[in-house]
Coordinates of C-alpha atoms in Angstrom, one line a residue:
Chain A
M555 CA 3.2 -16.8 -1.7
N556 CA 5.9 -17.7 -4.0
E557 CA 8.7 -16.9 -2.1
F558 CA 7.1 -19.3 0.8
K559 CA 6.4 -21.8 -1.6
R560 CA 9.5 -21.7 -3.1
K561 CA 11.5 -22.2 -0.1
K562 CA 9.3 -25.2 1.4
V563 CA 10.3 -27.6 -1.5
L564 CA 13.7 -26.2 -1.4
E565 CA 13.8 -27.8 2.2
I566 CA 12.4 -30.7 1.1
V567 CA 15.0 -31.4 -1.8
S568 CA 16.9 -30.5 0.5
D569 CA 16.2 -32.9 3.2
I570 CA 15.6 -35.8 0.1
L571 CA 19.0 -35.2 -1.5
E572 CA 21.3 -34.9 1.7
I573 CA 22.5 -31.7 0.1
P574 CA 22.4 -28.2 2.0
V575 CA 20.1 -25.1 0.5
E576 CA 22.5 -22.9 -0.6
R577 CA 24.3 -25.7 -3.2
L578 CA 21.1 -26.6 -4.6
N579 CA 20.2 -25.2 -8.5
L580 CA 17.2 -24.2 -9.7
D581 CA 17.8 -24.6 -13.2
K582 CA 20.1 -27.6 -13.1
P583 CA 18.7 -30.9 -14.5
R584 CA 18.0 -34.2 -11.8
K585 CA 20.2 -36.1 -13.7
E586 CA 23.0 -34.1 -13.2
Y587 CA 22.6 -34.7 -9.4
E588 CA 24.1 -37.9 -8.3
E589 CA 21.6 -38.6 -4.8
W590 CA 18.4 -37.2 -7.1
D591 CA 17.5 -41.2 -8.0
S592 CA 14.5 -42.1 -9.6
L593 CA 13.9 -43.4 -6.1
A594 CA 14.7 -39.4 -4.4
H595 CA 12.3 -38.3 -7.4
V596 CA 9.6 -40.0 -6.2
Q597 CA 10.3 -39.1 -2.7
I598 CA 10.0 -35.4 -3.4
V599 CA 7.8 -35.3 -5.8
A600 CA 5.4 -36.9 -3.1
S601 CA 6.4 -34.8 -1.0
V602 CA 6.0 -31.3 -2.4
I603 CA 1.7 -33.1 -2.9
D604 CA 1.9 -34.0 0.0
E605 CA 3.1 -30.5 1.4
F606 CA 1.3 -28.2 -0.7
N607 CA -2.4 -30.6 -1.2
I608 CA -2.0 -30.4 -4.8
S609 CA -2.3 -33.0 -7.8
I610 CA 1.0 -34.4 -9.8
T611 CA 0.4 -36.6 -11.9
L612 CA 3.1 -39.7 -13.2
E613 CA 3.1 -38.3 -16.2
D614 CA 3.6 -34.9 -15.2
T615 CA 6.6 -36.5 -12.2
A616 CA 8.3 -37.9 -14.8
E617 CA 8.6 -34.9 -16.8
I618 CA 9.8 -32.9 -13.8
N619 CA 13.5 -32.0 -14.8
N620 CA 14.5 -29.7 -12.3
I621 CA 13.5 -27.6 -9.3
R622 CA 12.5 -24.8 -11.2
E623 CA 10.2 -27.3 -13.1
L624 CA 8.7 -28.5 -9.8
L625 CA 7.6 -24.8 -8.5
E626 CA 6.5 -24.0 -12.3
L627 CA 4.0 -27.2 -11.9
I628 CA 2.8 -26.2 -7.9
G629 CA 2.9 -22.4 -9.1
G630 CA 5.6 -21.0 -7.7
Chain B
M1401 CA 27.0 -56.3 11.5
K1402 CA 24.8 -56.6 7.9
I1403 CA 21.0 -56.2 8.5
A1404 CA 18.1 -56.9 5.9
V1405 CA 15.0 -55.0 5.5
L1406 CA 12.4 -57.2 4.1
S1407 CA 9.0 -56.3 3.8
N1408 CA 5.2 -57.0 1.4
V1409 CA 5.3 -52.9 0.6
N1410 CA 7.9 -50.9 -0.7
M1411 CA 10.6 -49.9 1.8
N1412 CA 13.6 -48.8 -0.9
I1413 CA 13.3 -45.8 1.2
L1414 CA 13.5 -46.8 4.1
I1415 CA 16.4 -49.0 2.8
K1416 CA 18.6 -46.1 1.9
N1417 CA 17.8 -44.1 5.0
L1418 CA 19.7 -47.2 7.2
S1419 CA 22.5 -47.4 3.7
K1420 CA 24.1 -44.3 5.0
D1421 CA 25.2 -46.3 8.0
N1422 CA 24.4 -49.8 7.6
D1423 CA 25.7 -52.5 5.5
V1424 CA 21.9 -53.9 4.2
Y1425 CA 20.9 -56.3 2.1
E1426 CA 19.7 -54.6 -1.1
T1427 CA 16.2 -56.8 -1.8
E1428 CA 15.4 -58.1 -5.3
G1429 CA 12.4 -56.8 -5.1
Y1430 CA 9.8 -56.1 -2.5
G1431 CA 6.4 -58.7 -2.1
N1432 CA 8.3 -62.0 -3.2
Y1433 CA 10.1 -61.4 0.7
I1434 CA 8.8 -65.0 1.6
E1435 CA 10.3 -66.6 -2.0
E1436 CA 13.6 -64.7 -0.9
M1437 CA 13.9 -66.6 2.8
I1438 CA 13.5 -70.2 1.2
N1439 CA 15.5 -71.0 -1.4
P1440 CA 18.3 -71.6 -0.6
N1441 CA 20.3 -69.9 -3.4
S1442 CA 18.2 -66.1 -3.3
G1443 CA 20.2 -63.1 -3.0
L1444 CA 19.2 -62.8 1.0
N1445 CA 21.0 -65.9 1.9
N1446 CA 24.0 -65.4 0.2
Y1447 CA 24.1 -61.9 2.0
K1448 CA 23.7 -63.6 5.4
P1449 CA 22.5 -61.3 7.0
N1450 CA 23.0 -61.2 11.2
I1451 CA 19.9 -59.5 12.0
I1452 CA 16.4 -59.3 9.6
F1453 CA 13.7 -56.8 9.9
I1454 CA 10.3 -57.7 8.2
I1455 CA 8.2 -55.1 8.1
I1456 CA 4.5 -56.0 7.0
D1457 CA 1.8 -53.4 6.2
G1458 CA -1.2 -54.7 7.6
N1459 CA -3.8 -53.9 5.7
E1460 CA -1.9 -55.4 2.7
I1461 CA -0.9 -59.0 4.3
I1462 CA -4.5 -59.6 5.0
K1463 CA -5.4 -58.4 1.8
H1464 CA -3.2 -61.5 0.4
H1465 CA -4.5 -63.9 3.2
A1466 CA -7.6 -66.6 4.0
T1467 CA -6.7 -65.9 7.4
I1468 CA -4.2 -63.8 9.9
E1469 CA -2.7 -67.9 11.7
Q1470 CA -2.2 -68.3 7.9
A1471 CA -0.1 -65.6 7.4
T1472 CA 1.9 -66.0 10.2
S1473 CA 2.4 -70.1 10.3
N1474 CA 4.0 -68.7 6.6
I1475 CA 6.6 -66.0 7.5
I1476 CA 7.4 -68.7 10.2
N1477 CA 7.7 -71.2 8.5
A1478 CA 10.0 -69.5 6.1
I1479 CA 12.3 -68.4 9.0
D1480 CA 12.8 -72.0 9.9
K1481 CA 13.7 -73.1 6.6
M1482 CA 16.3 -70.0 5.9
R1483 CA 17.4 -70.9 9.7
T1484 CA 19.1 -74.3 8.1
F1485 CA 21.4 -71.8 5.6
N1486 CA 21.8 -68.8 8.1
P1487 CA 21.3 -70.2 11.6
D1488 CA 22.9 -67.3 13.6
N1489 CA 20.5 -64.5 12.4
K1490 CA 18.1 -62.4 14.8
I1491 CA 14.6 -61.5 13.5
F1492 CA 12.7 -59.2 14.2
I1493 CA 8.6 -58.6 12.8
S1494 CA 6.9 -55.6 13.3
N1495 CA 3.4 -55.7 15.0
I1496 CA 0.9 -55.1 12.9
D1497 CA -1.7 -52.6 12.5
V1498 CA -5.4 -52.8 10.9
F1499 CA -7.9 -49.9 10.0
D1500 CA -10.3 -51.5 7.7
N1501 CA -12.8 -48.2 8.4
I1502 CA -15.8 -49.0 6.6
R1503 CA -17.8 -51.0 7.7
E1504 CA -20.0 -51.4 10.8
Y1505 CA -19.3 -49.3 13.4
S1506 CA -20.2 -52.5 16.0
K1507 CA -18.0 -54.3 14.7
R1508 CA -14.7 -52.4 14.3
Y1509 CA -13.0 -53.7 16.8
E1510 CA -12.4 -56.7 14.7
N1511 CA -9.7 -54.5 13.4
R1512 CA -8.0 -54.3 16.7
I1513 CA -8.3 -58.5 17.4
V1514 CA -6.5 -58.9 14.6
S1515 CA -3.4 -57.1 15.2
T1516 CA -3.6 -58.9 18.5
S1517 CA -3.7 -62.2 17.3
W1518 CA -0.8 -61.5 14.6
I1519 CA 1.3 -60.7 17.7
K1520 CA 0.3 -64.0 19.7
S1521 CA 0.5 -66.4 16.9
I1522 CA 4.1 -64.9 16.2
V1523 CA 5.2 -65.1 19.9
G1524 CA 3.3 -68.2 20.0
L1525 CA 5.2 -70.4 17.7
N1526 CA 8.8 -68.8 20.2
T1527 CA 10.7 -69.5 17.2
K1528 CA 14.4 -68.5 18.9
D1529 CA 16.1 -65.3 18.5
V1530 CA 12.5 -63.7 16.5
N1531 CA 11.0 -60.5 18.4
I1532 CA 8.7 -58.0 17.5
F1533 CA 9.7 -54.6 16.8
D1534 CA 7.3 -52.3 17.4
L1535 CA 5.7 -50.5 14.8
V1536 CA 2.8 -50.0 16.2
G1537 CA 4.2 -48.3 18.8
I1538 CA 5.5 -45.7 16.9
I1539 CA 1.8 -45.4 14.9
E1540 CA 0.9 -44.9 17.8
D1541 CA 3.3 -42.3 19.2
L1542 CA 3.0 -40.3 15.7
G1543 CA -0.2 -41.2 14.7
R1544 CA -1.7 -42.8 11.4
N1545 CA -2.5 -39.4 9.5
Q1546 CA 0.7 -38.8 9.9
F1547 CA 2.7 -42.8 9.4
Y1548 CA 1.4 -43.1 6.3
S1549 CA 0.9 -41.6 2.8
N1550 CA -1.7 -42.1 0.6
T1551 CA 0.6 -40.0 -2.3
L1552 CA 3.4 -42.2 -1.1
W1553 CA 1.8 -45.5 -1.5
Y1554 CA -0.1 -44.9 -5.2
M1555 CA 3.0 -43.2 -6.8
S1556 CA 5.6 -45.9 -5.2
S1557 CA 3.5 -49.2 -3.3
T1558 CA 4.9 -47.4 -0.2
P1559 CA 2.9 -47.1 2.3
I1560 CA 4.5 -44.6 4.8
S1561 CA 5.4 -40.9 5.1
E1562 CA 8.8 -39.5 4.7
K1563 CA 8.9 -38.7 8.9
A1564 CA 7.6 -42.0 9.5
I1565 CA 9.9 -43.5 7.5
K1566 CA 12.8 -41.9 9.5
L1567 CA 11.1 -42.6 12.9
I1568 CA 11.4 -46.6 12.0
A1569 CA 15.2 -45.8 10.9
D1570 CA 15.9 -44.6 14.3
K1571 CA 14.2 -47.2 15.9
I1572 CA 16.2 -50.0 14.0
R1573 CA 19.3 -48.2 14.6
K1574 CA 18.7 -48.6 18.6
I1575 CA 18.1 -52.2 18.4
I1576 CA 21.7 -52.5 16.3
R1577 CA 23.6 -51.1 18.3
A1578 CA 21.7 -52.7 21.4
I1579 CA 23.1 -55.9 19.7
S1580 CA 26.3 -54.9 18.4
T1581 CA 27.9 -52.6 21.2
A1582 CA 27.5 -52.8 25.3
R1583 CA 25.1 -51.0 26.8
K1584 CA 26.2 -48.7 29.8
K1585 CA 26.4 -50.5 33.0
C1586 CA 25.8 -48.5 36.3
L1587 CA 23.9 -45.4 37.0
I1588 CA 24.6 -43.1 39.1
L1589 CA 22.2 -40.9 41.3
D1590 CA 22.1 -37.4 43.0
M1591 CA 20.1 -37.4 46.0
D1592 CA 18.2 -34.6 47.0
N1593 CA 16.1 -33.1 44.6
T1594 CA 17.0 -35.8 42.6
L1595 CA 15.2 -38.9 44.0
W1596 CA 12.9 -36.9 46.0
G1597 CA 12.0 -33.4 45.5
G1598 CA 13.8 -30.8 49.0
V1599 CA 16.6 -31.3 50.5
L1600 CA 16.9 -34.1 53.5
G1601 CA 19.3 -32.4 55.3
E1602 CA 16.6 -29.6 56.2
D1603 CA 13.5 -31.1 55.3
G1604 CA 13.6 -33.6 57.4
P1605 CA 13.0 -37.9 56.4
F1606 CA 9.7 -36.8 56.5
G1607 CA 9.9 -33.1 54.6
I1608 CA 10.9 -34.2 51.2
K1609 CA 8.9 -35.4 48.8
C1610 CA 8.3 -38.6 47.7
S1611 CA 5.3 -40.6 48.0
P1612 CA 2.9 -42.7 45.9
T1613 CA 0.0 -39.8 45.1
G1614 CA 0.1 -36.4 45.6
E1615 CA 2.8 -33.8 45.3
G1616 CA 5.4 -36.6 45.8
A1617 CA 4.6 -39.3 43.0
V1618 CA 6.4 -38.0 40.3
F1619 CA 9.7 -38.8 42.3
Y1620 CA 8.3 -41.6 43.3
D1621 CA 6.8 -43.0 39.8
F1622 CA 10.7 -42.0 39.2
Q1623 CA 11.9 -44.5 41.4
T1624 CA 9.2 -47.6 40.1
S1625 CA 11.1 -46.7 36.9
I1626 CA 14.9 -46.7 38.6
K1627 CA 14.0 -49.9 39.9
K1628 CA 12.8 -51.7 36.3
L1629 CA 16.4 -50.5 35.6
K1630 CA 17.5 -52.4 38.2
D1631 CA 15.8 -55.7 37.2
L1632 CA 17.7 -55.0 34.0
G1633 CA 20.5 -55.6 35.1
V1634 CA 21.7 -51.7 35.7
I1635 CA 23.9 -51.5 38.5
L1636 CA 22.5 -48.8 40.8
T1637 CA 24.8 -46.2 43.0
I1638 CA 24.7 -43.4 44.5
A1639 CA 27.0 -39.7 44.2
S1640 CA 25.4 -37.7 46.7
K1641 CA 26.1 -34.8 49.3
N1642 CA 24.3 -35.9 52.2
N1643 CA 25.3 -36.9 55.9
M1644 CA 25.1 -40.4 55.5
E1645 CA 23.3 -41.0 59.3
D1646 CA 20.4 -38.4 57.5
V1647 CA 20.1 -41.3 54.8
D1648 CA 19.9 -44.3 56.8
E1649 CA 17.6 -42.8 59.3
L1650 CA 15.2 -41.6 55.8
F1651 CA 15.6 -45.3 54.5
R1652 CA 14.6 -46.7 57.9
V1653 CA 11.6 -44.7 58.8
N1654 CA 10.4 -43.1 56.2
D1655 CA 7.9 -46.1 53.8
N1656 CA 6.3 -43.5 51.4
L1657 CA 10.5 -44.3 49.1
Y1658 CA 9.5 -47.1 46.7
L1659 CA 13.6 -47.9 46.4
S1660 CA 15.7 -49.8 49.9
K1661 CA 18.8 -49.1 50.8
D1662 CA 19.5 -52.3 49.2
D1663 CA 18.5 -51.8 45.5
F1664 CA 21.9 -49.7 45.5
S1665 CA 25.2 -51.4 45.1
I1666 CA 27.1 -48.9 46.5
M1667 CA 26.6 -45.5 47.8
K1668 CA 28.8 -42.3 48.2
V1669 CA 27.3 -40.1 50.4
N1670 CA 30.4 -37.2 51.4
W1671 CA 31.1 -34.3 50.3
N1672 CA 33.5 -35.0 48.5
R1673 CA 33.7 -34.0 44.8
K1674 CA 31.5 -36.5 42.8
S1675 CA 34.0 -37.1 40.0
E1676 CA 36.4 -38.5 43.3
N1677 CA 33.4 -40.7 44.3
I1678 CA 32.7 -41.7 40.7
I1679 CA 36.0 -42.9 40.1
E1680 CA 35.8 -44.8 43.4
I1681 CA 32.7 -46.4 42.3
A1682 CA 34.4 -47.6 38.7
E1683 CA 37.0 -48.7 40.6
E1684 CA 34.9 -50.8 43.4
L1685 CA 33.0 -52.2 40.7
N1686 CA 36.0 -52.7 38.8
I1687 CA 33.9 -51.3 36.2
G1688 CA 35.4 -48.2 32.6
L1689 CA 33.9 -45.1 33.3
D1690 CA 32.6 -45.0 29.4
S1691 CA 29.8 -47.6 31.3
M1692 CA 28.8 -45.2 33.7
V1693 CA 25.7 -42.5 33.4
F1694 CA 25.3 -39.9 35.8
I1695 CA 21.9 -37.6 37.0
D1696 CA 22.0 -34.5 39.0
D1697 CA 19.8 -32.1 38.5
N1698 CA 21.9 -29.5 40.3
P1699 CA 24.0 -27.9 36.6
A1700 CA 27.3 -27.2 38.4
E1701 CA 27.8 -30.4 39.5
R1702 CA 27.1 -31.6 36.4
E1703 CA 29.8 -29.8 34.8
Q1704 CA 32.2 -30.6 37.2
V1705 CA 31.7 -34.4 36.0
R1706 CA 31.4 -33.1 32.7
I1707 CA 35.2 -31.7 32.6
E1708 CA 36.8 -34.0 34.9
L1709 CA 35.6 -36.9 33.8
P1710 CA 34.6 -36.5 30.1
D1711 CA 34.1 -40.6 29.6
V1712 CA 30.8 -40.2 31.7
V1713 CA 27.8 -40.1 30.7
V1714 CA 26.2 -36.7 31.8
P1715 CA 22.8 -36.0 30.5
E1716 CA 20.7 -32.8 31.1
F1717 CA 18.3 -33.2 33.4
P1718 CA 14.9 -31.8 33.0
S1719 CA 13.7 -28.6 33.7
N1720 CA 10.1 -29.4 34.4
T1721 CA 10.6 -32.2 36.6
Y1722 CA 7.3 -33.5 36.0
N1723 CA 8.9 -34.9 32.8
L1724 CA 11.3 -36.9 34.8
N1725 CA 9.6 -40.3 33.4
S1726 CA 10.1 -39.3 30.4
F1727 CA 13.4 -38.9 31.1
I1728 CA 14.2 -41.6 32.5
E1729 CA 12.3 -43.6 29.9
E1730 CA 14.9 -41.7 27.1
I1731 CA 17.6 -42.4 29.7
Y1732 CA 16.6 -46.1 29.1
E1733 CA 16.2 -45.8 25.7
E1734 CA 19.6 -44.1 25.1
Y1735 CA 22.0 -46.1 27.0
F1736 CA 20.3 -49.2 28.2
F1737 CA 18.2 -50.6 25.9
T1738 CA 17.7 -53.9 26.4
I1739 CA 16.4 -56.9 23.6
T1740 CA 16.4 -59.6 25.9
A1741 CA 18.5 -59.5 29.8
T1742 CA 20.3 -63.1 30.2
E1743 CA 20.2 -64.6 33.5
E1744 CA 22.9 -63.6 33.7
D1745 CA 22.6 -59.5 33.3
K1746 CA 19.5 -59.7 36.2
M1747 CA 22.5 -61.1 38.6
K1748 CA 24.8 -58.8 37.7
T1749 CA 23.8 -56.3 40.5
K1750 CA 24.2 -59.0 42.9
Q1751 CA 27.6 -60.1 42.2
Y1752 CA 29.2 -56.7 41.9
I1753 CA 27.6 -56.4 45.1
E1754 CA 29.5 -59.7 45.9
N1755 CA 32.4 -57.9 44.9
A1756 CA 32.5 -54.4 46.3
Q1757 CA 32.5 -57.4 49.7
R1758 CA 35.0 -58.8 49.2
N1759 CA 37.2 -55.9 48.3
N1760 CA 36.1 -54.4 51.5
V1761 CA 37.8 -57.3 53.9
K1762 CA 41.2 -57.2 51.6
S1763 CA 43.0 -55.0 53.5
E1764 CA 42.2 -57.3 56.2
F1765 CA 44.8 -60.0 55.4
N1766 CA 48.6 -59.6 55.6
S1767 CA 49.4 -61.4 52.1
Y1768 CA 47.5 -61.7 48.6
E1769 CA 47.1 -65.8 49.4
E1770 CA 45.8 -65.2 52.6
Y1771 CA 43.0 -63.5 51.0
L1772 CA 42.5 -65.6 48.4
D1773 CA 42.8 -68.6 50.8
Y1774 CA 39.7 -67.0 53.0
L1775 CA 37.5 -66.7 49.9
D1776 CA 37.7 -70.4 49.6
I1777 CA 36.9 -70.0 45.3
K1778 CA 35.7 -73.0 43.6
L1779 CA 36.5 -73.8 40.1
D1780 CA 34.3 -76.0 38.6
I1781 CA 34.8 -77.5 34.8
R1782 CA 33.4 -79.2 32.1
E1783 CA 33.2 -79.7 28.7
V1784 CA 30.1 -77.3 27.9
L1785 CA 27.0 -78.9 27.6
H1786 CA 24.5 -77.9 26.2
E1787 CA 22.4 -75.7 28.3
D1788 CA 26.3 -73.8 28.2
I1789 CA 25.9 -73.3 24.4
E1790 CA 24.7 -69.5 25.1
R1791 CA 26.9 -68.3 27.7
A1792 CA 30.2 -69.8 25.5
A1793 CA 29.0 -67.4 22.3
Q1794 CA 28.4 -64.5 24.8
L1795 CA 31.5 -64.4 26.6
T1796 CA 33.5 -64.9 23.4
Q1797 CA 31.7 -61.9 21.9
K1798 CA 32.1 -60.0 25.0
T1799 CA 34.5 -60.8 26.8
N1800 CA 37.5 -58.2 25.8
Q1801 CA 39.7 -57.6 28.7
F1802 CA 41.3 -60.8 29.8
N1803 CA 41.3 -62.0 25.7
L1804 CA 43.8 -64.0 24.9
T1805 CA 42.9 -64.3 20.7
T1806 CA 39.5 -62.2 20.8
R1807 CA 38.3 -64.5 18.4
R1808 CA 34.7 -64.5 18.7
Y1809 CA 32.4 -67.2 18.4
T1810 CA 28.4 -67.6 17.3
E1811 CA 26.4 -70.1 19.4
N1812 CA 26.5 -72.7 16.1
D1813 CA 30.0 -72.4 15.1
I1814 CA 29.9 -73.7 19.6
K1815 CA 27.3 -76.3 18.5
Q1816 CA 30.2 -77.7 15.5
M1817 CA 33.3 -77.6 17.6
K1818 CA 31.3 -79.4 20.7
E1819 CA 30.5 -82.1 18.0
D1820 CA 34.1 -82.1 17.3
K1821 CA 36.5 -85.1 18.3
N1822 CA 39.6 -83.1 17.9
I1823 CA 38.3 -79.8 19.9
K1824 CA 37.4 -79.7 23.6
V1825 CA 35.2 -76.9 25.0
L1826 CA 35.7 -75.9 28.5
I1827 CA 33.7 -73.8 29.9
G1828 CA 34.5 -73.3 34.4
E1829 CA 32.4 -71.7 37.0
A1830 CA 33.3 -70.4 40.1
K1831 CA 32.1 -69.4 43.3
D1832 CA 33.5 -68.6 46.7
R1833 CA 32.4 -67.8 50.6
F1834 CA 30.7 -64.8 48.9
G1835 CA 28.9 -65.9 45.9
D1836 CA 28.9 -67.1 42.4
Y1837 CA 30.6 -65.8 40.0
G1838 CA 28.6 -67.5 37.3
K1839 CA 30.4 -69.2 34.3
I1840 CA 33.2 -67.5 33.5
I1841 CA 35.7 -68.4 32.2
L1842 CA 36.1 -70.4 28.6
A1843 CA 38.7 -72.4 26.8
I1844 CA 38.7 -74.0 23.0
Y1845 CA 42.1 -76.0 21.8
K1846 CA 42.2 -78.1 19.7
T1847 CA 44.4 -81.7 19.8
E1848 CA 45.9 -83.4 17.0
N1849 CA 49.9 -85.9 16.6
K1850 CA 50.3 -85.0 20.8
R1851 CA 50.3 -81.4 19.4
C1852 CA 47.7 -79.1 21.0
I1853 CA 46.6 -75.8 19.9
I1854 CA 45.0 -73.1 22.4
D1855 CA 42.7 -71.5 20.2
T1856 CA 40.6 -69.4 22.9
F1857 CA 40.9 -69.0 26.4
L1858 CA 39.5 -66.2 28.0
M1859 CA 38.0 -65.0 31.3
S1860 CA 35.1 -62.6 32.4
C1861 CA 37.1 -59.7 34.5
R1862 CA 34.8 -59.5 36.8
A1863 CA 37.1 -62.5 38.1
M1864 CA 40.0 -61.2 37.0
G1865 CA 42.7 -61.4 40.1
R1866 CA 41.9 -64.6 41.8
N1867 CA 44.2 -67.3 40.1
I1868 CA 41.3 -68.6 38.5
E1869 CA 43.0 -68.5 35.1
T1870 CA 46.1 -70.2 36.1
N1871 CA 44.3 -73.0 37.8
F1872 CA 41.8 -73.4 34.6
L1873 CA 45.8 -74.2 32.4
N1874 CA 47.1 -76.0 35.5
K1875 CA 44.2 -78.1 34.9
I1876 CA 43.7 -77.9 30.8
E1877 CA 47.4 -79.0 30.9
K1878 CA 46.8 -82.3 33.2
D1879 CA 44.4 -83.5 31.2
L1880 CA 46.5 -83.2 27.7
K1881 CA 49.5 -84.8 29.8
E1882 CA 47.2 -88.0 30.8
I1883 CA 45.9 -88.1 27.1
G1884 CA 49.7 -88.2 26.3
V1885 CA 50.1 -85.0 24.7
E1886 CA 53.8 -83.2 24.6
V1887 CA 53.4 -79.4 23.1
I1888 CA 51.5 -77.1 23.8
E1889 CA 51.4 -74.0 21.4
G1890 CA 49.1 -70.9 22.8
V1891 CA 49.0 -67.5 21.4
Y1892 CA 48.3 -64.1 21.9
I1893 CA 46.6 -61.6 19.1
P1894 CA 47.1 -58.1 20.9
T1895 CA 44.0 -55.5 20.8
K1896 CA 43.2 -52.2 22.2
K1897 CA 41.7 -53.8 25.2
N1898 CA 43.1 -57.1 25.7
K1899 CA 46.7 -55.8 28.2
P1900 CA 45.7 -57.5 31.1
A1901 CA 46.1 -61.1 28.9
Q1902 CA 49.5 -60.0 27.2
D1903 CA 51.8 -62.0 29.7
F1904 CA 49.6 -64.5 31.2
Y1905 CA 51.6 -67.4 28.8
I1906 CA 55.1 -66.2 30.1
K1907 CA 53.8 -66.5 33.8
N1908 CA 52.7 -69.7 33.2
N1909 CA 56.2 -71.5 32.1
Y1910 CA 55.4 -71.1 28.3
E1911 CA 58.3 -70.2 26.1
L1912 CA 58.3 -67.4 23.4
L1913 CA 58.6 -69.6 20.1
E1914 CA 57.8 -66.7 17.6
E1915 CA 56.4 -62.9 17.5
N1916 CA 55.2 -60.7 14.4
E1917 CA 53.3 -57.5 14.3
K1918 CA 49.8 -59.9 14.7
E1919 CA 50.5 -61.8 17.3
V1920 CA 53.0 -63.3 19.9
K1921 CA 53.2 -68.2 20.2
Y1922 CA 54.5 -69.5 22.9
I1923 CA 55.3 -72.8 23.0
K1924 CA 55.2 -75.9 26.4
R1925 CA 56.2 -78.4 26.6
L1926 CA 54.9 -81.6 29.0
D1927 CA 56.8 -84.4 30.4

């Protein structure tokens, strides 16, 4: 299940940033991705919320700094 | 092509998507699009987009207006105002989806009435170059559950899901492409198992499958769709391995076919290679192979054409023939998508048939001069009138081959030149014994101090090889001489496509004045 969630989240991030999954790094801070601006951030979090049918508050959204933290938030 | 996306909700995701391959206006924020349109100094009006897409969220627009008519008249007034700063843009306003569902079930139909009134009041205003963008069509294809995202709405005021945004972007790209590039011109069809079920040579004229109902209905419907393409100006032709006598008999005796023989401009029914037939069709119609689409159920034939003629589009044929009609719809969307078919477009098939007739009689004459005499071409030349402006602009936009300078002008440019005393815009309409060519030739020239400079001289390719261009130039020279002009200067600006116009001035006794990489100037003294 965790592996599934992780894979799905990576696909979402890859799709929105238009970066291949292999080139994504779980710990790289989002600010260091040129493509990961505030708009992309909202797109990623909203897609994750819709995909897993969960709630993430705007406050928590702002605090997500990398893919690993996003995974932790959804229990992945 | 510069575009802008305006909306009453946040469309930044859509704008970001479209920016990947288009110049898109970076909006100053959503919700103030009306203000952006009416303010002469707004970012939008400085940007001067060629196409503007206005995507409206139905529920939101209703929330903020007392009546739907008030909402549409606000938008249309803003468009009129904006057009005073930027007169030539094309606008696509979305239709709206309204779904206020917490209400008496017996009143729910009112949602539909509101959506319909929206369209009626926009279309009813009949503002030029304002079209409806079929947003609701996308919602219907996808379903509301997938189209909308509550999450994106509350997080960022974007009511639409990622998936739906991609579909909207696809549709917008299709429209941009339809406006900025020429669509394909000709559809080449196979017959057996493509236009009807079965093999004519084996099953006979009553054995093949094509009928309004029953088993042949899918082919009948396919033929109906193909006829619609013809009505949009697509030239229909045949390249098929059959006996012509069988085909003649079939069209004569079987009333169940939707298409008739006359619907096809050219029929190549023989046992030659398909690629050879296609080349002949292209030559007879005088169109490029890259403007043709070939449909055949036989994979070997498709492969042969793909290998021999890589410029011809050869789509895969549906393996399940019940899907023939979604297939032809895709072909339309992909290659023949049309925003508005002009009268010229609709006349095209007729004109290409007339042209084929002209070519057919050519061999009966001893000399080309005799042939031209027989055609008896009449050329009517006049300064552009109000009703010619649209066509004049279209000619500058679309003519690539016989075009000396390839300068593109908008309708507004033409209007302004028409009002300038020193500039003349002449258009010519030609006809001969086989039919009308329509308005096919255009010249724009400027006269000052007994000196005339020809800014634009072009002719539609379907009129090439008839000496029309020479007659047109002679007429201009005669007019100029009468008003005392002494020198005419012409210029040729080479492009990838305008080789046919290269020697025009030399052939007409102009002298070379100067030549550089960009252009060649010619001169003629009138005496």
